Coordinates of C-alpha atoms and ligand atoms in Angstrom, one line a residue:
M28 CA -59.9 -29.5 -79.1
E29 CA -57.0 -28.5 -81.1
I30 CA -53.3 -29.1 -80.8
K31 CA -50.8 -27.4 -83.2
V32 CA -47.4 -29.0 -83.6
N33 CA -45.1 -26.6 -85.5
A34 CA -43.7 -27.8 -88.9
E35 CA -40.1 -28.1 -87.8
V36 CA -41.1 -30.3 -84.8
K37 CA -43.4 -32.4 -86.9
E38 CA -40.6 -33.0 -89.5
A39 CA -38.0 -33.9 -86.8
L40 CA -40.4 -36.4 -85.2
K41 CA -41.2 -38.0 -88.5
A42 CA -37.5 -38.4 -89.2
H43 CA -36.9 -39.9 -85.6
K44 CA -34.8 -36.9 -84.7
P45 CA -34.6 -35.8 -81.1
V46 CA -37.1 -33.1 -79.9
V47 CA -37.0 -31.6 -76.4
A48 CA -40.2 -30.1 -74.9
L49 CA -40.0 -27.0 -72.6
E50 CA -42.7 -25.6 -70.3
S51 CA -44.4 -22.2 -70.1
T52 CA -45.3 -22.0 -66.4
I53 CA -41.6 -21.5 -65.7
I54 CA -41.8 -18.5 -68.1
S55 CA -45.1 -16.9 -66.9
H56 CA -45.1 -17.8 -63.2
G57 CA -41.6 -18.9 -62.4
M58 CA -39.4 -15.9 -63.3
P59 CA -39.9 -12.2 -63.8
Y60 CA -39.9 -10.3 -67.1
P61 CA -37.6 -9.9 -69.0
Q62 CA -35.3 -12.6 -67.6
N63 CA -38.0 -15.2 -68.3
V64 CA -38.1 -14.5 -72.0
E65 CA -34.3 -14.3 -72.2
T66 CA -34.0 -17.6 -70.4
A67 CA -36.6 -19.3 -72.5
L68 CA -34.9 -18.2 -75.7
N69 CA -31.5 -19.2 -74.5
V70 CA -32.7 -22.6 -73.5
E71 CA -34.1 -23.1 -77.0
K72 CA -30.7 -22.1 -78.3
I73 CA -28.8 -24.6 -76.1
V74 CA -31.1 -27.4 -77.2
R75 CA -30.4 -26.5 -80.8
D76 CA -26.7 -26.1 -80.3
N77 CA -26.5 -29.5 -78.8
G78 CA -28.4 -31.1 -81.7
A79 CA -32.1 -31.4 -81.0
I80 CA -35.2 -29.3 -81.9
P81 CA -36.8 -27.4 -79.0
A82 CA -40.6 -27.2 -78.5
T83 CA -41.8 -24.7 -76.0
I84 CA -45.4 -25.6 -75.0
G85 CA -48.3 -23.5 -74.0
I86 CA -52.0 -22.8 -74.7
I87 CA -53.0 -19.8 -76.9
D88 CA -56.7 -19.1 -77.4
G89 CA -57.5 -22.7 -76.4
V90 CA -55.1 -24.2 -78.8
G91 CA -52.3 -26.4 -77.4
I92 CA -49.1 -25.0 -79.1
V93 CA -46.3 -27.5 -79.3
G94 CA -43.4 -25.4 -80.5
M95 CA -44.0 -21.7 -79.9
N96 CA -42.3 -19.0 -82.0
E97 CA -40.3 -16.1 -80.5
E98 CA -43.3 -13.7 -80.4
E99 CA -45.4 -16.2 -78.6
I100 CA -42.6 -16.8 -76.0
E101 CA -42.3 -13.1 -75.6
A102 CA -46.0 -12.8 -75.0
F103 CA -46.0 -15.5 -72.3
G104 CA -43.1 -13.7 -70.6
K105 CA -44.7 -10.2 -70.8
K106 CA -48.2 -11.3 -69.7
G107 CA -46.7 -13.3 -66.9
Q108 CA -49.2 -14.2 -64.1
E109 CA -52.1 -12.7 -66.2
I110 CA -52.0 -16.1 -67.9
T111 CA -53.6 -18.9 -66.0
K112 CA -51.3 -21.6 -64.6
V113 CA -52.8 -24.8 -66.1
S114 CA -52.4 -28.2 -64.5
R115 CA -54.2 -31.4 -65.5
R116 CA -57.5 -30.5 -64.0
D117 CA -57.5 -27.0 -65.6
L118 CA -56.7 -28.2 -69.1
P119 CA -60.2 -29.0 -70.5
I120 CA -61.6 -25.7 -69.0
I121 CA -58.9 -23.5 -70.5
M122 CA -59.0 -25.2 -73.9
A123 CA -62.8 -25.4 -74.1
N124 CA -63.1 -21.7 -73.3
K125 CA -60.4 -20.7 -75.8
M126 CA -58.2 -19.1 -73.1
W127 CA -54.4 -18.7 -72.8
G128 CA -52.7 -21.1 -70.4
A129 CA -49.2 -21.6 -69.0
T130 CA -48.5 -25.3 -68.9
T131 CA -46.9 -26.8 -65.7
V132 CA -44.8 -29.9 -65.7
A133 CA -48.0 -32.1 -65.7
T134 CA -49.7 -30.4 -68.7
T135 CA -46.5 -29.9 -70.6
M136 CA -46.0 -33.7 -70.3
I137 CA -49.6 -34.2 -71.6
L138 CA -49.2 -32.0 -74.6
A139 CA -45.7 -33.2 -75.4
H140 CA -47.0 -36.8 -75.4
L141 CA -50.0 -35.9 -77.6
G142 CA -47.5 -34.3 -80.0
G143 CA -45.2 -37.3 -80.0
I144 CA -42.4 -35.8 -77.9
E145 CA -40.6 -38.1 -75.4
F146 CA -38.2 -35.7 -73.6
F147 CA -38.9 -32.6 -71.6
V148 CA -36.4 -30.3 -69.8
T149 CA -37.3 -27.9 -67.0
G150 CA -35.9 -26.5 -63.7
G151 CA -37.8 -28.2 -61.0
I152 CA -40.9 -30.4 -60.6
G153 CA -43.7 -29.9 -58.2
G154 CA -44.0 -32.4 -55.4
V155 CA -45.3 -33.0 -51.9
H156 CA -45.6 -29.7 -50.0
R157 CA -44.4 -29.5 -46.5
G158 CA -47.4 -30.0 -44.2
A159 CA -49.1 -32.1 -46.8
E160 CA -50.3 -34.4 -44.0
E161 CA -52.6 -31.5 -43.1
T162 CA -53.2 -29.7 -46.4
F163 CA -53.1 -32.7 -48.8
D164 CA -51.1 -30.4 -51.2
I165 CA -49.4 -32.8 -53.5
S166 CA -48.5 -31.5 -57.0
A167 CA -50.4 -33.2 -60.0
D168 CA -46.9 -33.4 -61.5
L169 CA -46.3 -36.6 -59.6
E170 CA -49.5 -38.2 -60.8
E171 CA -48.5 -37.3 -64.4
L172 CA -45.1 -38.8 -64.0
A173 CA -46.9 -41.9 -62.9
H174 CA -48.9 -42.3 -66.1
T175 CA -47.5 -40.3 -69.0
N176 CA -44.6 -41.6 -71.1
V177 CA -42.3 -38.6 -71.1
T178 CA -38.8 -38.4 -69.5
V179 CA -38.4 -35.2 -67.5
I180 CA -34.9 -33.8 -66.9
C181 CA -34.7 -31.3 -64.0
A182 CA -32.5 -30.2 -61.0
G183 CA -34.6 -32.2 -58.5
A184 CA -37.2 -30.4 -56.4
K185 CA -36.9 -27.4 -54.3
A186 CA -36.5 -27.6 -50.5
I187 CA -39.8 -25.6 -50.4
L188 CA -41.2 -29.1 -50.7
D189 CA -41.0 -32.1 -48.5
L190 CA -38.4 -34.0 -50.4
P191 CA -38.5 -37.4 -48.5
K192 CA -42.3 -37.6 -49.0
T193 CA -41.9 -36.6 -52.6
L194 CA -39.5 -39.5 -53.2
E195 CA -41.9 -41.9 -51.3
I196 CA -44.7 -40.9 -53.7
L197 CA -42.5 -41.4 -56.7
E198 CA -41.6 -44.8 -55.5
T199 CA -45.3 -45.7 -54.9
K200 CA -46.1 -44.5 -58.4
G201 CA -43.3 -46.5 -59.9
V202 CA -41.3 -43.6 -61.3
P203 CA -37.6 -44.3 -61.6
V204 CA -35.5 -41.4 -60.2
L205 CA -32.1 -41.4 -61.9
G206 CA -29.3 -39.1 -60.7
Y207 CA -27.1 -37.8 -63.5
Q208 CA -23.6 -38.5 -62.2
T209 CA -24.8 -38.3 -58.7
E210 CA -26.1 -40.7 -56.0
E211 CA -27.9 -37.9 -54.2
L212 CA -31.2 -36.2 -55.0
P213 CA -30.3 -32.6 -55.8
A214 CA -32.4 -29.9 -54.2
F215 CA -32.6 -27.4 -57.0
Y216 CA -30.4 -24.5 -55.6
S217 CA -28.2 -27.0 -53.8
R218 CA -26.5 -30.1 -55.0
E219 CA -27.3 -32.0 -51.8
S220 CA -30.4 -33.1 -50.0
G221 CA -29.1 -36.0 -47.9
L222 CA -31.5 -38.3 -49.9
K223 CA -30.4 -41.1 -52.3
V224 CA -31.7 -41.5 -55.8
D225 CA -32.6 -44.9 -57.2
Y226 CA -29.6 -45.1 -59.5
A227 CA -26.6 -42.9 -60.4
L228 CA -26.2 -42.6 -64.2
K229 CA -22.7 -42.6 -65.5
D230 CA -23.6 -41.0 -68.8
A231 CA -26.4 -40.1 -71.3
K232 CA -26.2 -43.6 -72.9
E233 CA -27.1 -45.3 -69.7
A234 CA -30.1 -43.0 -69.3
A235 CA -31.3 -43.8 -72.8
N236 CA -30.9 -47.6 -72.2
I237 CA -33.0 -47.5 -69.0
I238 CA -35.7 -45.4 -70.7
K239 CA -35.8 -47.8 -73.6
T240 CA -36.0 -50.8 -71.3
K241 CA -38.9 -49.3 -69.4
R242 CA -40.8 -48.8 -72.7
E243 CA -40.0 -52.3 -73.8
L244 CA -41.5 -53.6 -70.6
G245 CA -44.7 -51.7 -71.3
L246 CA -44.4 -49.9 -68.0
D247 CA -46.3 -46.7 -68.7
G248 CA -45.2 -43.5 -67.0
G249 CA -42.4 -41.1 -66.9
V250 CA -38.7 -41.3 -65.9
L251 CA -37.3 -38.6 -63.8
I252 CA -33.7 -37.6 -64.4
V253 CA -32.2 -35.3 -61.7
N254 CA -29.2 -33.3 -62.7
P255 CA -27.5 -31.2 -60.0
I256 CA -26.9 -27.5 -60.4
P257 CA -23.2 -26.8 -61.3
E258 CA -21.0 -26.4 -58.2
E259 CA -20.1 -22.8 -59.0
D260 CA -23.7 -21.7 -59.2
S261 CA -25.0 -23.6 -56.2
Y262 CA -26.1 -22.5 -52.8
P263 CA -25.1 -24.2 -49.5
S264 CA -28.3 -26.0 -48.4
E265 CA -28.3 -24.4 -44.9
E266 CA -28.2 -20.9 -46.3
I267 CA -31.0 -21.4 -48.8
N268 CA -33.1 -23.5 -46.3
K269 CA -33.1 -20.6 -43.9
I270 CA -34.4 -18.3 -46.6
I271 CA -37.0 -20.9 -47.6
D272 CA -38.2 -21.1 -44.0
V273 CA -38.8 -17.3 -44.0
A274 CA -40.7 -17.5 -47.3
L275 CA -42.8 -20.4 -46.0
K276 CA -43.7 -18.5 -42.8
E277 CA -44.8 -15.5 -44.8
M278 CA -46.9 -17.7 -47.1
D279 CA -48.7 -19.1 -44.1
E280 CA -49.3 -15.7 -42.6
K281 CA -50.7 -14.4 -45.9
G282 CA -53.0 -17.5 -46.2
I283 CA -51.6 -18.4 -49.6
K284 CA -52.8 -21.8 -50.7
G285 CA -53.1 -24.3 -53.5
K286 CA -51.7 -23.4 -56.9
D287 CA -50.5 -20.0 -55.8
C288 CA -47.9 -21.5 -53.3
T289 CA -45.2 -22.4 -55.8
P290 CA -45.1 -19.0 -57.7
F291 CA -45.3 -17.1 -54.4
L292 CA -42.4 -19.1 -52.9
L293 CA -40.3 -18.7 -56.1
A294 CA -40.7 -15.0 -56.1
K295 CA -40.2 -14.6 -52.4
V296 CA -36.9 -16.6 -52.3
S297 CA -35.7 -14.6 -55.3
E298 CA -36.5 -11.3 -53.4
L299 CA -34.9 -12.5 -50.2
T300 CA -31.7 -13.5 -52.0
G301 CA -31.5 -10.2 -53.8
G302 CA -32.0 -12.0 -57.2
K303 CA -29.1 -14.5 -56.5
S304 CA -31.5 -17.4 -56.5
L305 CA -32.9 -16.3 -59.9
E306 CA -29.4 -16.4 -61.3
A307 CA -28.9 -19.9 -60.0
N308 CA -32.3 -20.9 -61.3
I309 CA -31.4 -19.7 -64.8
K310 CA -28.0 -21.5 -64.7
L311 CA -29.4 -24.8 -63.7
V312 CA -32.0 -24.7 -66.4
Y313 CA -29.3 -24.2 -69.0
N314 CA -27.4 -27.1 -67.6
N315 CA -30.5 -29.3 -67.7
A316 CA -31.1 -28.3 -71.3
K317 CA -27.6 -29.5 -72.3
I318 CA -27.8 -32.8 -70.4
G319 CA -31.5 -33.4 -71.5
T320 CA -30.6 -32.9 -75.1
M321 CA -27.6 -35.3 -74.9
I322 CA -29.9 -38.0 -73.4
A323 CA -32.6 -37.4 -76.1
K324 CA -29.9 -37.7 -78.8
E325 CA -28.6 -41.0 -77.4
Y326 CA -32.1 -42.3 -77.2
Y327 CA -32.7 -41.7 -80.9
A328 CA -29.2 -42.7 -82.0
G329 CA -29.4 -46.2 -80.6
Ligands
LIG20 N1 -40.7 -25.6 -59.4 C1 -39.8 -24.7 -59.8 N2 -40.1 -23.8 -60.8 C2 -41.3 -23.8 -61.4 C3 -42.3 -24.7 -61.0 C4 -41.9 -25.6 -60.0 O1 -38.7 -24.7 -59.3 O2 -41.6 -22.9 -62.3 C5 -43.6 -24.8 -61.7 C6 -43.7 -25.9 -62.7 O3 -44.4 -25.5 -63.8 C7 -44.4 -27.0 -61.9 C8 -45.4 -26.2 -61.1 O4 -45.0 -28.0 -62.7 O5 -44.6 -25.1 -60.7 C9 -45.9 -27.0 -59.9 O6 -46.9 -26.3 -59.3 P1 -47.9 -27.0 -58.3 O7 -47.0 -27.3 -57.1 O8 -49.0 -26.0 -58.0 O9 -48.4 -28.3 -58.9
LIG21 MN1 -50.5 -27.9 -55.1

């Protein structure tokens, strides 16, 4: 088993400077080429411009790469769905067989933690799928948040999921869900879901304090910070929910199951909105990169 942390990331961690991890499933399975590469590189730039070191994570020839270079990011974007989507259960198989793997929220958390990184920015996390009472389809991301000491900054979870059940599981697993300047759980493309978060953060400093306190208590596991999409980029929830219903119906008819659900739904919603949802997706990731970096900086400053 081999993990390679790039020199810049290593140095920053040694000096207790903020590093922000980024995932590769969003590149290979979450967005089309070339927007995926452009977005991934811009996110890295936003992290840098706001004062932290970015570390995009993925698996190349069985090696866990913590901090990819530009060519590697380009390769993940170009190869797209040819690269296996790797969640916790897949990780030993892909690494032992020296394959390439796009890391989900769960495996990005694992590799970030092994590399010593405490903050991770993405778009949306996986959660409890609608109809989970029948299918048992609950993302391994939730289990990872329960156990692994990494703070994840995202725009909530998509309404392709069952959001109330997702919050229930997070409560059971003891994961604090903190709204960044909001009392409501954002639903990815929309700012509203009708569901309450555990606490509304006033600023990045408050976030850093809560994370520190969780660590001091020895309570293992992640912290989830949910940051709503900027108003001007958001979708009214009724509009996007109608589109999501169409996508879910088609997924059912096609018999798509398991790990293929999320990538299918992302692509379908993008198609049905004529690419408008992709635009929104890109914007919310940029916004998360900024806020996530601010929080990481506060954490290391204090
Ligand atoms: N949600 C998004 N965009 C994504 C994903 C989720 O809005 O790209 C990806 C993330 O990598 C997440 C994974 O960890 O999908 C969840 O997949 P599953 O539901 O199969 O666990
Ligand atoms: Mn699943």
